[in-house]
PDB file of C-alpha atoms in Angstrom:
ATOM      1  CA  MET A   7      -3.394 -32.092   8.844  1.00 53.00           C
ATOM      2  CA  ARG A   8      -5.633 -32.526   5.568  1.00 56.00           C
ATOM      3  CA  ILE A   9      -5.673 -29.203   3.668  1.00 56.00           C
ATOM      4  CA  ALA A  10      -8.216 -27.951   0.356  1.00 56.00           C
ATOM      5  CA  LEU A  11      -8.992 -24.946  -1.408  1.00 56.00           C
ATOM      6  CA  PHE A  12     -12.098 -24.561  -3.198  1.00 51.00           C
ATOM      7  CA  ALA A  13     -13.026 -21.030  -5.418  1.00 50.00           C
ATOM      8  CA  VAL A  14     -16.021 -20.056  -7.700  1.00 47.00           C
ATOM      9  CA  ILE A  15     -14.210 -20.925 -10.439  1.00 32.00           C
ATOM     10  CA  ALA A  16     -12.092 -22.421  -9.368  1.00 27.00           C
ATOM     11  CA  TYR A  17     -11.201 -26.604  -7.442  1.00 25.00           C
ATOM     12  CA  PHE A  18      -7.776 -26.418  -5.631  1.00 27.00           C
ATOM     13  CA  VAL A  19      -6.040 -28.831  -4.444  1.00 26.00           C
ATOM     14  CA  PRO A  20      12.431 -37.711   7.286  1.00 32.00           C
ATOM     15  CA  ALA A  21      15.901 -37.710   7.884  1.00 35.00           C
ATOM     16  CA  LEU A  22      16.810 -33.954   7.407  1.00 39.00           C
ATOM     17  CA  CYS A  23      18.560 -33.358   3.678  1.00 43.00           C
ATOM     18  CA  LEU A  24      19.936 -30.552   1.695  1.00 48.00           C
ATOM     19  CA  ALA A  25      17.265 -29.748  -0.738  1.00 48.00           C
ATOM     20  CA  GLY A  26      20.288 -27.045  -2.395  1.00 64.00           C
ATOM     21  CA  THR A  27      18.643 -23.348  -4.094  1.00 74.00           C
ATOM     22  CA  LEU A  28      14.780 -23.003  -4.170  1.00 74.00           C
ATOM     23  CA  MET A  29      14.692 -20.386  -5.851  1.00 76.00           C
ATOM     24  CA  GLU A  30      17.469 -17.574  -7.118  1.00 78.00           C
ATOM     25  CA  PRO A  31      17.275 -14.301  -8.722  1.00 76.00           C
ATOM     26  CA  ALA A  32      16.173 -14.295 -12.849  1.00 72.00           C
ATOM     27  CA  GLY A  33      16.681 -10.280 -12.942  1.00 67.00           C
ATOM     28  CA  MET A  34      15.471  -7.217 -11.753  1.00 59.00           C
ATOM     29  CA  LEU A  35      12.496  -4.980 -12.340  1.00 63.00           C
ATOM     30  CA  SER A  36      12.198  -1.491 -11.961  1.00 54.00           C
ATOM     31  CA  SER A  37      11.152   0.465  -9.257  1.00 48.00           C
ATOM     32  CA  GLY A  38       8.888   2.313 -12.105  1.00 47.00           C
ATOM     33  CA  THR A  39       6.929  -0.847 -12.690  1.00 50.00           C
ATOM     34  CA  ALA A  40       5.877  -1.528  -8.802  1.00 53.00           C
ATOM     35  CA  ALA A  41       2.089  -1.378  -8.602  1.00 63.00           C
ATOM     36  CA  ALA A  42       2.426   0.298  -5.074  1.00 72.00           C
ATOM     37  CA  PRO A  43       6.253   1.984  -5.428  1.00 71.00           C
ATOM     38  CA  GLY A  44       5.735   3.576  -1.453  1.00 83.00           C
ATOM     39  CA  LEU A  45       5.056   0.789   0.140  1.00 90.00           C
ATOM     40  CA  ILE A  46       7.377  -1.850  -2.113  1.00 91.00           C
ATOM     41  CA  ILE A  47      11.226  -1.312  -1.544  1.00 91.00           C
ATOM     42  CA  ARG A  48      12.490  -3.640  -4.186  1.00 92.00           C
ATOM     43  CA  GLN A  49      11.887  -6.666  -6.360  1.00 91.00           C
ATOM     44  CA  GLN A  50      12.757  -8.465  -8.936  1.00 91.00           C
ATOM     45  CA  ARG A  51      11.830 -12.206 -10.770  1.00 91.00           C
ATOM     46  CA  ILE A  52      12.729 -15.226  -9.558  1.00 91.00           C
ATOM     47  CA  LYS A  53      13.108 -18.639 -10.434  1.00 90.00           C
ATOM     48  CA  VAL A  54      11.252 -21.254  -8.226  1.00 90.00           C
ATOM     49  CA  TYR A  55      12.143 -25.121  -7.993  1.00 88.00           C
ATOM     50  CA  PRO A  56       9.279 -27.015  -5.495  1.00 86.00           C
ATOM     51  CA  GLU A  57       9.706 -30.146  -7.644  1.00 87.00           C
ATOM     52  CA  LEU A  58      13.315 -29.649  -4.998  1.00 87.00           C
ATOM     53  CA  LEU A  59      10.612 -30.533  -1.972  1.00 86.00           C
ATOM     54  CA  LEU A  60       8.907 -33.417  -3.851  1.00 85.00           C
ATOM     55  CA  GLY A  61       8.831 -36.890  -1.330  1.00 84.00           C
ATOM     56  CA  GLN A  62      10.733 -34.835   1.546  1.00 88.00           C
ATOM     57  CA  GLN A  63       9.076 -34.147   5.121  1.00 91.00           C
ATOM     58  CA  GLN A  64      12.195 -32.159   6.527  1.00 91.00           C
ATOM     59  CA  LEU A  65      15.192 -30.346   4.701  1.00 90.00           C
ATOM     60  CA  VAL A  66      17.265 -27.541   4.536  1.00 91.00           C
ATOM     61  CA  ALA A  67      17.010 -25.189   1.084  1.00 90.00           C
ATOM     62  CA  THR A  68      19.206 -21.926  -0.114  1.00 91.00           C
ATOM     63  CA  LEU A  69      16.761 -19.107  -0.501  1.00 92.00           C
ATOM     64  CA  HIS A  70      18.262 -16.777  -2.552  1.00 92.00           C
ATOM     65  CA  LEU A  71      15.564 -13.930  -2.180  1.00 92.00           C
ATOM     66  CA  PHE A  72      18.656 -11.128  -3.821  1.00 92.00           C
ATOM     67  CA  ASN A  73      22.318 -10.703  -3.787  1.00 91.00           C
ATOM     68  CA  ASP A  74      22.177  -9.115  -0.168  1.00 91.00           C
ATOM     69  CA  ALA A  75      19.277 -11.761   1.100  1.00 91.00           C
ATOM     70  CA  ILE A  76      20.193 -14.805   0.978  1.00 92.00           C
ATOM     71  CA  ILE A  77      18.567 -17.303   3.628  1.00 91.00           C
ATOM     72  CA  GLU A  78      19.469 -21.419   4.424  1.00 92.00           C
ATOM     73  CA  ALA A  79      15.999 -22.543   6.323  1.00 92.00           C
ATOM     74  CA  SER A  80      14.919 -26.105   7.866  1.00 93.00           C
ATOM     75  CA  LEU A  81      11.543 -26.947   6.404  1.00 93.00           C
ATOM     76  CA  THR A  82       9.368 -28.641   7.547  1.00 93.00           C
ATOM     77  CA  ARG A  83       5.695 -29.963   5.614  1.00 91.00           C
ATOM     78  CA  SER A  84       2.456 -30.305   6.699  1.00 84.00           C
ATOM     79  CA  THR A  85       0.329 -31.847   4.312  1.00 68.00           C
ATOM     80  CA  GLY A  86      -3.133 -33.042   2.674  1.00 54.00           C
ATOM     81  CA  PRO A  87      -4.617 -35.065   0.350  1.00 45.00           C
ATOM     82  CA  LEU A  88      -4.811 -32.615  -2.428  1.00 57.00           C
ATOM     83  CA  SER A  89      -2.461 -30.171  -4.378  1.00 72.00           C
ATOM     84  CA  GLN A  90      -1.294 -27.972  -1.669  1.00 84.00           C
ATOM     85  CA  ASP A  91       1.447 -28.116   0.911  1.00 89.00           C
ATOM     86  CA  ILE A  92       2.660 -25.874   3.873  1.00 91.00           C
ATOM     87  CA  TRP A  93       6.128 -25.471   4.227  1.00 92.00           C
ATOM     88  CA  ARG A  94       7.036 -23.770   7.600  1.00 92.00           C
ATOM     89  CA  GLY A  95      10.549 -22.636   9.147  1.00 94.00           C
ATOM     90  CA  GLU A  96      13.129 -20.963  10.430  1.00 93.00           C
ATOM     91  CA  SER A  97      17.434 -19.974   9.746  1.00 91.00           C
ATOM     92  CA  ALA A  98      19.749 -19.398  11.959  1.00 84.00           C
ATOM     93  CA  GLU A  99      21.581 -16.414  10.499  1.00 81.00           C
ATOM     94  CA  PRO A 100      19.681 -13.949   9.856  1.00 84.00           C
ATOM     95  CA  ALA A 101      17.010 -15.247  11.890  1.00 92.00           C
ATOM     96  CA  CYS A 102      13.966 -16.040   9.443  1.00 94.00           C
ATOM     97  CA  ARG A 103      10.880 -17.067   9.922  1.00 95.00           C
ATOM     98  CA  VAL A 104       9.359 -18.903   6.655  1.00 95.00           C
ATOM     99  CA  MET A 105       6.704 -19.890   5.747  1.00 94.00           C
ATOM    100  CA  LEU A 106       6.108 -21.556   1.983  1.00 93.00           C
ATOM    101  CA  ILE A 107       2.536 -22.845   0.536  1.00 91.00           C
ATOM    102  CA  THR A 108       3.065 -24.704  -2.527  1.00 89.00           C
ATOM    103  CA  ASP A 109       1.548 -26.905  -5.555  1.00 86.00           C
ATOM    104  CA  TYR A 110       5.083 -28.096  -6.429  1.00 83.00           C
ATOM    105  CA  HIS A 111       4.388 -25.621 -10.131  1.00 86.00           C
ATOM    106  CA  THR A 112       4.042 -22.164  -8.884  1.00 88.00           C
ATOM    107  CA  LEU A 113       4.471 -21.092  -4.780  1.00 91.00           C
ATOM    108  CA  ALA A 114       3.649 -18.394  -2.589  1.00 93.00           C
ATOM    109  CA  GLY A 115       5.635 -17.529   0.365  1.00 93.00           C
ATOM    110  CA  ASP A 116       6.460 -14.865   3.104  1.00 95.00           C
ATOM    111  CA  ILE A 117       9.553 -14.481   4.957  1.00 95.00           C
ATOM    112  CA  THR A 118       9.758 -12.148   7.789  1.00 94.00           C
ATOM    113  CA  CYS A 119      13.134 -11.405   9.192  1.00 93.00           C
ATOM    114  CA  PRO A 120      14.848  -8.552  10.916  1.00 90.00           C
ATOM    115  CA  GLY A 121      15.862  -6.481   8.444  1.00 82.00           C
ATOM    116  CA  GLY A 122      13.051  -6.953   6.150  1.00 89.00           C
ATOM    117  CA  ARG A 123       9.775  -8.586   5.190  1.00 94.00           C
ATOM    118  CA  TYR A 124       9.818 -10.413   1.959  1.00 95.00           C
ATOM    119  CA  GLN A 125       6.846 -11.775   0.088  1.00 94.00           C
ATOM    120  CA  VAL A 126       7.042 -14.279  -2.796  1.00 94.00           C
ATOM    121  CA  ARG A 127       4.017 -14.454  -5.717  1.00 93.00           C
ATOM    122  CA  PRO A 128       3.603 -16.792  -8.711  1.00 91.00           C
ATOM    123  CA  ASP A 129       1.782 -14.889 -11.646  1.00 83.00           C
ATOM    124  CA  ASP A 130      -0.586 -16.186 -13.899  1.00 76.00           C
ATOM    125  CA  SER A 131       1.861 -17.568 -16.077  1.00 78.00           C
ATOM    126  CA  HIS A 132       3.112 -19.251 -13.640  1.00 78.00           C
ATOM    127  CA  ASN A 133       6.259 -17.184 -13.306  1.00 88.00           C
ATOM    128  CA  HIS A 134       7.446 -15.568  -9.529  1.00 93.00           C
ATOM    129  CA  VAL A 135       8.111 -12.512  -8.367  1.00 92.00           C
ATOM    130  CA  VAL A 136       9.844 -11.355  -4.727  1.00 93.00           C
ATOM    131  CA  ARG A 137       9.532  -8.246  -2.806  1.00 93.00           C
ATOM    132  CA  GLN A 138      10.908  -6.914  -0.359  1.00 94.00           C
ATOM    133  CA  ILE A 139       8.375  -4.695   1.230  1.00 94.00           C
ATOM    134  CA  ASP A 140       8.292  -1.314   3.612  1.00 93.00           C
ATOM    135  CA  ARG A 141       6.333  -3.178   7.116  1.00 90.00           C
ATOM    136  CA  GLN A 142       6.056   0.634   8.102  1.00 88.00           C
ATOM    137  CA  ALA A 143       4.320   2.184   5.139  1.00 89.00           C
ATOM    138  CA  LEU A 144       2.658  -0.939   4.743  1.00 89.00           C
ATOM    139  CA  ASP A 145       1.240  -0.275   8.841  1.00 87.00           C
ATOM    140  CA  ARG A 146       0.253   2.531   7.802  1.00 85.00           C
ATOM    141  CA  VAL A 147      -2.053   2.043   5.028  1.00 84.00           C
ATOM    142  CA  ILE A 148      -4.064  -0.658   6.736  1.00 83.00           C
ATOM    143  CA  SER A 149      -4.639   1.229   9.760  1.00 76.00           C
ATOM    144  CA  GLN A 150      -6.651   3.659   8.484  1.00 59.00           C
ATOM    145  CA  LYS A 151      -9.302   0.664   7.432  1.00 60.00           C
ATOM    146  CA  HIS A 152      -8.471  -1.156  10.453  1.00 59.00           C
ATOM    147  CA  GLY A 153      -7.005  -2.954  12.846  1.00 58.00           C
ATOM    148  CA  ALA A 154      -7.403  -6.728  13.585  1.00 58.00           C
ATOM    149  CA  ALA A 155      -7.789  -8.676  16.961  1.00 78.00           C
ATOM    150  CA  SER A 156      -9.905 -12.285  15.755  1.00 92.00           C
ATOM    151  CA  ASP A 157      -8.597 -14.862  13.191  1.00 95.00           C
ATOM    152  CA  THR A 158     -11.082 -13.461  10.560  1.00 96.00           C
ATOM    153  CA  ASP A 159     -10.262  -9.594  11.192  1.00 95.00           C
ATOM    154  CA  GLN A 160      -6.893 -11.137  10.023  1.00 95.00           C
ATOM    155  CA  VAL A 161      -7.339 -12.047   6.789  1.00 96.00           C
ATOM    156  CA  ILE A 162      -9.627  -9.342   6.032  1.00 96.00           C
ATOM    157  CA  ARG A 163      -6.186  -7.199   7.412  1.00 95.00           C
ATOM    158  CA  LEU A 164      -3.990  -9.554   4.994  1.00 95.00           C
ATOM    159  CA  VAL A 165      -5.964  -9.338   2.104  1.00 97.00           C
ATOM    160  CA  ASN A 166      -6.114  -5.528   1.842  1.00 95.00           C
ATOM    161  CA  GLU A 167      -2.261  -5.897   2.905  1.00 94.00           C
ATOM    162  CA  GLU A 168      -2.161  -7.728  -0.988  1.00 95.00           C
ATOM    163  CA  ARG A 169      -4.769  -5.018  -2.639  1.00 95.00           C
ATOM    164  CA  ALA A 170      -2.182  -2.553  -0.774  1.00 94.00           C
ATOM    165  CA  ILE A 171       0.655  -3.966  -2.358  1.00 93.00           C
ATOM    166  CA  ALA A 172      -1.455  -3.799  -5.839  1.00 92.00           C
ATOM    167  CA  GLY A 173      -1.841  -0.988  -5.502  1.00 91.00           C
ATOM    168  CA  LEU A 174      -5.593  -1.467  -5.399  1.00 93.00           C
ATOM    169  CA  HIS A 175      -8.429  -0.508  -3.203  1.00 94.00           C
ATOM    170  CA  LEU A 176      -7.980  -1.855   0.063  1.00 95.00           C
ATOM    171  CA  LEU A 177     -11.801  -3.542   0.876  1.00 96.00           C
ATOM    172  CA  GLY A 178     -13.983  -2.773   4.311  1.00 95.00           C
ATOM    173  CA  LYS A 179     -15.478  -5.362   6.122  1.00 95.00           C
ATOM    174  CA  ASP A 180     -18.976  -5.489   6.023  1.00 97.00           C
ATOM    175  CA  THR A 181     -22.183  -7.480   8.228  1.00 97.00           C
ATOM    176  CA  ASN A 182     -24.235  -8.524   6.326  1.00 98.00           C
ATOM    177  CA  LEU A 183     -21.350 -10.177   4.507  1.00 98.00           C
ATOM    178  CA  THR A 184     -19.999 -11.099   7.414  1.00 98.00           C
ATOM    179  CA  HIS A 185     -22.556 -13.098   8.931  1.00 98.00           C
ATOM    180  CA  ALA A 186     -23.204 -15.144   5.030  1.00 98.00           C
ATOM    181  CA  ALA A 187     -19.230 -16.265   5.059  1.00 98.00           C
ATOM    182  CA  GLN A 188     -19.502 -17.533   9.200  1.00 98.00           C
ATOM    183  CA  ASP A 189     -22.833 -19.538   8.696  1.00 97.00           C
ATOM    184  CA  TYR A 190     -21.572 -20.685   5.700  1.00 97.00           C
ATOM    185  CA  SER A 191     -18.144 -21.683   7.239  1.00 97.00           C
ATOM    186  CA  GLN A 192     -20.543 -23.537  10.328  1.00 97.00           C
ATOM    187  CA  LEU A 193     -22.895 -24.988   7.752  1.00 97.00           C
ATOM    188  CA  MET A 194     -19.385 -27.267   6.216  1.00 96.00           C
ATOM    189  CA  ALA A 195     -17.955 -28.087   9.543  1.00 96.00           C
ATOM    190  CA  ASP A 196     -21.426 -28.886  10.986  1.00 97.00           C
ATOM    191  CA  ASN A 197     -22.077 -30.598   8.351  1.00 97.00           C
ATOM    192  CA  ASN A 198     -18.553 -31.836   6.737  1.00 96.00           C
ATOM    193  CA  HIS A 199     -19.002 -30.837   3.481  1.00 94.00           C
ATOM    194  CA  PHE A 200     -16.766 -28.961   0.829  1.00 94.00           C
ATOM    195  CA  SER A 201     -18.124 -27.390  -1.880  1.00 93.00           C
ATOM    196  CA  HIS A 202     -19.137 -23.664  -3.147  1.00 94.00           C
ATOM    197  CA  THR A 203     -23.388 -25.075  -2.776  1.00 95.00           C
ATOM    198  CA  SER A 204     -24.665 -25.976   0.564  1.00 95.00           C
ATOM    199  CA  PRO A 205     -26.219 -29.669   1.319  1.00 95.00           C
ATOM    200  CA  ASP A 206     -29.694 -28.252   0.156  1.00 95.00           C
ATOM    201  CA  GLY A 207     -28.349 -26.887  -3.311  1.00 95.00           C
ATOM    202  CA  THR A 208     -28.531 -23.111  -2.010  1.00 95.00           C
ATOM    203  CA  THR A 209     -25.466 -21.346  -4.324  1.00 95.00           C
ATOM    204  CA  PHE A 210     -23.370 -18.641  -3.080  1.00 95.00           C
ATOM    205  CA  SER A 211     -24.797 -15.577  -4.345  1.00 95.00           C
ATOM    206  CA  GLN A 212     -28.520 -17.043  -3.012  1.00 96.00           C
ATOM    207  CA  ARG A 213     -26.545 -17.494   0.584  1.00 97.00           C
ATOM    208  CA  ILE A 214     -25.303 -13.679   0.149  1.00 97.00           C
ATOM    209  CA  THR A 215     -28.343 -12.384  -1.257  1.00 97.00           C
ATOM    210  CA  ALA A 216     -30.127 -13.480   1.728  1.00 97.00           C
ATOM    211  CA  SER A 217     -27.780 -11.887   4.815  1.00 97.00           C
ATOM    212  CA  GLY A 218     -29.451  -8.894   3.486  1.00 97.00           C
ATOM    213  CA  TYR A 219     -26.745  -7.427   1.003  1.00 97.00           C
ATOM    214  CA  ASN A 220     -28.703  -5.962  -2.017  1.00 96.00           C
ATOM    215  CA  TRP A 221     -25.416  -6.662  -4.850  1.00 96.00           C
ATOM    216  CA  ASN A 222     -24.831  -6.485  -8.357  1.00 95.00           C
ATOM    217  CA  ALA A 223     -21.314  -8.737  -7.969  1.00 95.00           C
ATOM    218  CA  CYS A 224     -20.357 -11.120  -5.505  1.00 95.00           C
ATOM    219  CA  GLY A 225     -17.945 -13.622  -5.746  1.00 96.00           C
ATOM    220  CA  GLU A 226     -16.626 -16.312  -3.046  1.00 97.00           C
ATOM    221  CA  ASN A 227     -13.674 -18.288  -1.718  1.00 96.00           C
ATOM    222  CA  ILE A 228     -13.383 -21.623   0.395  1.00 95.00           C
ATOM    223  CA  ALA A 229     -10.750 -23.505   2.168  1.00 94.00           C
ATOM    224  CA  ALA A 230      -9.556 -25.955   4.568  1.00 93.00           C
ATOM    225  CA  GLY A 231      -8.100 -27.613   6.947  1.00 91.00           C
ATOM    226  CA  TYR A 232      -5.682 -24.646   7.376  1.00 91.00           C
ATOM    227  CA  LEU A 233      -4.676 -23.732  10.934  1.00 89.00           C
ATOM    228  CA  SER A 234      -4.233 -19.917  10.719  1.00 91.00           C
ATOM    229  CA  PRO A 235      -4.238 -17.168   8.557  1.00 93.00           C
ATOM    230  CA  GLU A 236      -0.926 -16.449   6.985  1.00 93.00           C
ATOM    231  CA  SER A 237      -1.160 -19.752   5.437  1.00 92.00           C
ATOM    232  CA  VAL A 238      -5.103 -19.811   4.109  1.00 94.00           C
ATOM    233  CA  MET A 239      -3.867 -16.394   2.503  1.00 94.00           C
ATOM    234  CA  SER A 240      -0.823 -18.444   1.187  1.00 93.00           C
ATOM    235  CA  GLY A 241      -2.686 -21.550  -0.271  1.00 92.00           C
ATOM    236  CA  TRP A 242      -5.417 -18.949  -1.791  1.00 94.00           C
ATOM    237  CA  MET A 243      -2.901 -16.850  -3.640  1.00 94.00           C
ATOM    238  CA  ASN A 244      -0.547 -19.397  -4.736  1.00 92.00           C
ATOM    239  CA  SER A 245      -4.218 -20.540  -7.079  1.00 90.00           C
ATOM    240  CA  PRO A 246      -4.848 -17.921 -10.215  1.00 90.00           C
ATOM    241  CA  GLY A 247      -8.375 -18.795  -9.393  1.00 91.00           C
ATOM    242  CA  HIS A 248      -8.896 -17.916  -5.567  1.00 93.00           C
ATOM    243  CA  ARG A 249      -5.995 -14.276  -6.426  1.00 94.00           C
ATOM    244  CA  ALA A 250      -7.981 -12.985  -8.939  1.00 94.00           C
ATOM    245  CA  SER A 251     -10.796 -12.749  -6.154  1.00 96.00           C
ATOM    246  CA  ILE A 252      -8.820 -11.389  -3.368  1.00 97.00           C
ATOM    247  CA  LEU A 253      -7.234  -8.853  -6.451  1.00 96.00           C
ATOM    248  CA  SER A 254     -10.167  -8.359  -8.209  1.00 96.00           C
ATOM    249  CA  LEU A 255     -11.149  -4.192  -9.118  1.00 95.00           C
ATOM    250  CA  THR A 256     -15.423  -4.945  -9.173  1.00 95.00           C
ATOM    251  CA  TYR A 257     -14.984  -5.428  -5.107  1.00 97.00           C
ATOM    252  CA  CYS A 258     -15.720  -3.132  -2.401  1.00 97.00           C
ATOM    253  CA  ASP A 259     -16.773  -5.499   0.453  1.00 97.00           C
ATOM    254  CA  ILE A 260     -15.611  -8.340   2.275  1.00 98.00           C
ATOM    255  CA  GLY A 261     -16.517 -11.241   5.019  1.00 98.00           C
ATOM    256  CA  VAL A 262     -14.784 -13.914   6.518  1.00 98.00           C
ATOM    257  CA  GLY A 263     -16.121 -16.590   8.001  1.00 98.00           C
ATOM    258  CA  LYS A 264     -14.285 -19.322  10.204  1.00 97.00           C
ATOM    259  CA  ALA A 265     -15.425 -22.656  12.251  1.00 97.00           C
ATOM    260  CA  TYR A 266     -13.781 -25.626  13.524  1.00 96.00           C
ATOM    261  CA  ASN A 267     -15.358 -29.383  14.145  1.00 96.00           C
ATOM    262  CA  ALA A 268     -12.999 -31.987  15.365  1.00 95.00           C
ATOM    263  CA  GLY A 269     -14.797 -34.675  14.275  1.00 94.00           C
ATOM    264  CA  SER A 270     -15.122 -33.303  10.296  1.00 93.00           C
ATOM    265  CA  GLU A 271     -12.871 -34.067   7.281  1.00 91.00           C
ATOM    266  CA  TYR A 272     -10.906 -31.426   7.283  1.00 91.00           C
ATOM    267  CA  GLY A 273     -11.308 -30.029  10.646  1.00 93.00           C
ATOM    268  CA  THR A 274     -11.227 -26.051  10.067  1.00 94.00           C
ATOM    269  CA  TYR A 275     -13.153 -24.206   7.255  1.00 95.00           C
ATOM    270  CA  TRP A 276     -12.867 -20.787   6.041  1.00 96.00           C
ATOM    271  CA  THR A 277     -14.923 -18.868   3.534  1.00 97.00           C
ATOM    272  CA  GLN A 278     -13.905 -15.059   1.794  1.00 97.00           C
ATOM    273  CA  ASP A 279     -17.521 -13.473   0.491  1.00 98.00           C
ATOM    274  CA  PHE A 280     -16.543 -10.668  -1.511  1.00 97.00           C
ATOM    275  CA  GLY A 281     -19.529  -8.540  -3.065  1.00 97.00           C
ATOM    276  CA  ARG A 282     -20.428  -4.493  -4.512  1.00 96.00           C
ATOM    277  CA  ARG A 283     -23.440  -3.186  -3.334  1.00 96.00           C
ATOM    278  CA  PHE A 284     -26.348  -2.720  -5.914  1.00 95.00           C
ATOM    279  CA  GLY A 285     -26.197   1.082  -6.993  1.00 94.00           C
ATOM    280  CA  VAL A 286     -22.329   1.672  -5.939  1.00 94.00           C
ATOM    281  CA  SER A 287     -19.960   1.925  -9.254  1.00 90.00           C
ATOM    282  CA  THR A 288     -16.930   2.856  -7.658  1.00 91.00           C
ATOM    283  CA  CYS A 289     -15.084   1.969  -4.426  1.00 93.00           C
ATOM    284  CA  PRO A 290     -13.663   4.215  -1.927  1.00 87.00           C
ATOM    285  CA  ALA A 291      -9.935   4.799  -3.460  1.00 83.00           C
ATOM    286  CA  THR A 292      -7.288   3.965  -1.009  1.00 74.00           C
ATOM    287  CA  PRO A 293      -4.607   6.761  -0.602  1.00 67.00           C
ATOM    288  CA  ILE A 294      -0.400   5.363  -0.696  1.00 59.00           C
ATOM    289  CA  PRO A 295       1.553   7.339   1.312  1.00 57.00           C
ATOM    290  CA  GLU A 296       4.306   8.798   0.606  1.00 57.00           C
ATOM    291  CA  PRO A 297       7.707   7.375   1.986  1.00 53.00           C
ATOM    292  CA  GLU A 298       8.393   9.357   5.467  1.00 56.00           C
ATOM    293  CA  PRO A 299      11.257  11.625   4.107  1.00 52.00           C
ATOM    294  CA  LYS A 300      14.900  11.423   5.714  1.00 47.00           C
ATOM    295  CA  PRO A 301      16.045  13.898   8.243  1.00 50.00           C
ATOM    296  CA  ILE A 302      18.914  16.097   6.378  1.00 48.00           C
ATOM    297  CA  LEU A 303      22.385  16.811   8.443  1.00 46.00           C
ATOM    298  CA  THR A 304      23.494  19.694   9.289  1.00 47.00           C
ATOM    299  CA  PHE A 305      26.689  20.649  10.464  1.00 48.00           C
ATOM    300  CA  PRO A 306      28.133  23.875  11.160  1.00 51.00           C
ATOM    301  CA  THR A 307      30.589  25.841   9.393  1.00 50.00           C
ATOM    302  CA  TRP A 308      33.673  27.782   9.519  1.00 46.00           C
ATOM    303  CA  LEU A 309      31.489  30.553   9.614  1.00 46.00           C
ATOM    304  CA  ASP A 310      28.949  29.911  12.870  1.00 49.00           C
ATOM    305  CA  LEU A 311      32.303  28.557  15.083  1.00 45.00           C
ATOM    306  CA  LEU A 312      33.291  31.691  14.792  1.00 50.00           C
ATOM    307  CA  ILE A 313      30.375  33.613  15.371  1.00 51.00           C
ATOM    308  CA  GLY A 314      29.183  31.245  18.303  1.00 53.00           C
ATOM    309  CA  ASN A 315      26.316  29.633  16.990  1.00 49.00           C
TER     310      ASN A 315
END
């Protein structure tokens, strides 16, 4: 499988062994530093060692997320010709599902366990943070905006999850941007083409305008070779240029396209188009719900028992 990523401002690219500790704690962050404290149970800085994955196809690695969340995961690599590899696997105890995307300098990952969901993300300085996400609170926020049926709708949901965790407003699915993104994904797949500029020289902003979207700001992410919404989103989040578009304060709207051509170089082609319409100065804010209060347990006093209450 070949994979590739491309942003408007940045180009992107068998015996089982023990890799050792792939990530370990590097200092707690206070809850007050969380962008969306209602969605983040806890977070801390971690050190990651993606170089341990170099040259491997299958391995067992230790993911030391928190002192009470240490996972031994069996991982298998799927790779492409460019700089990002996808590692997927599971752990036995606890039974967690792991997906990691790495360019061997930075790493983005999602780990889902019976007791919690964990997210590993880099920042623009190649530092990393692990967060334990309140899944119920996040679902309440996202369900206010939309459901998720198709792969493209799932990408939008994942974009809005990232934005909610960062304390940002959610993006609305826009029909014009969706048409622009879907048409361009199909064009890339049909023409074995991978660039922000169409074969006829049309730019992403011209395509968005042609879709009928009257914008005062717009942007685009593209990717190829990723088979699932989760993997393409992790790939984008592991790239500073793509991550900046996904977490931009500028955009209010989004459209996503996906197309497949078995005869093309990468197979599957993805497009995200972002925009803010002309005349719109501020995007609608998204309220972050307060954590649900825990029930207060009361017990009868000696007086209650005496009078029969």
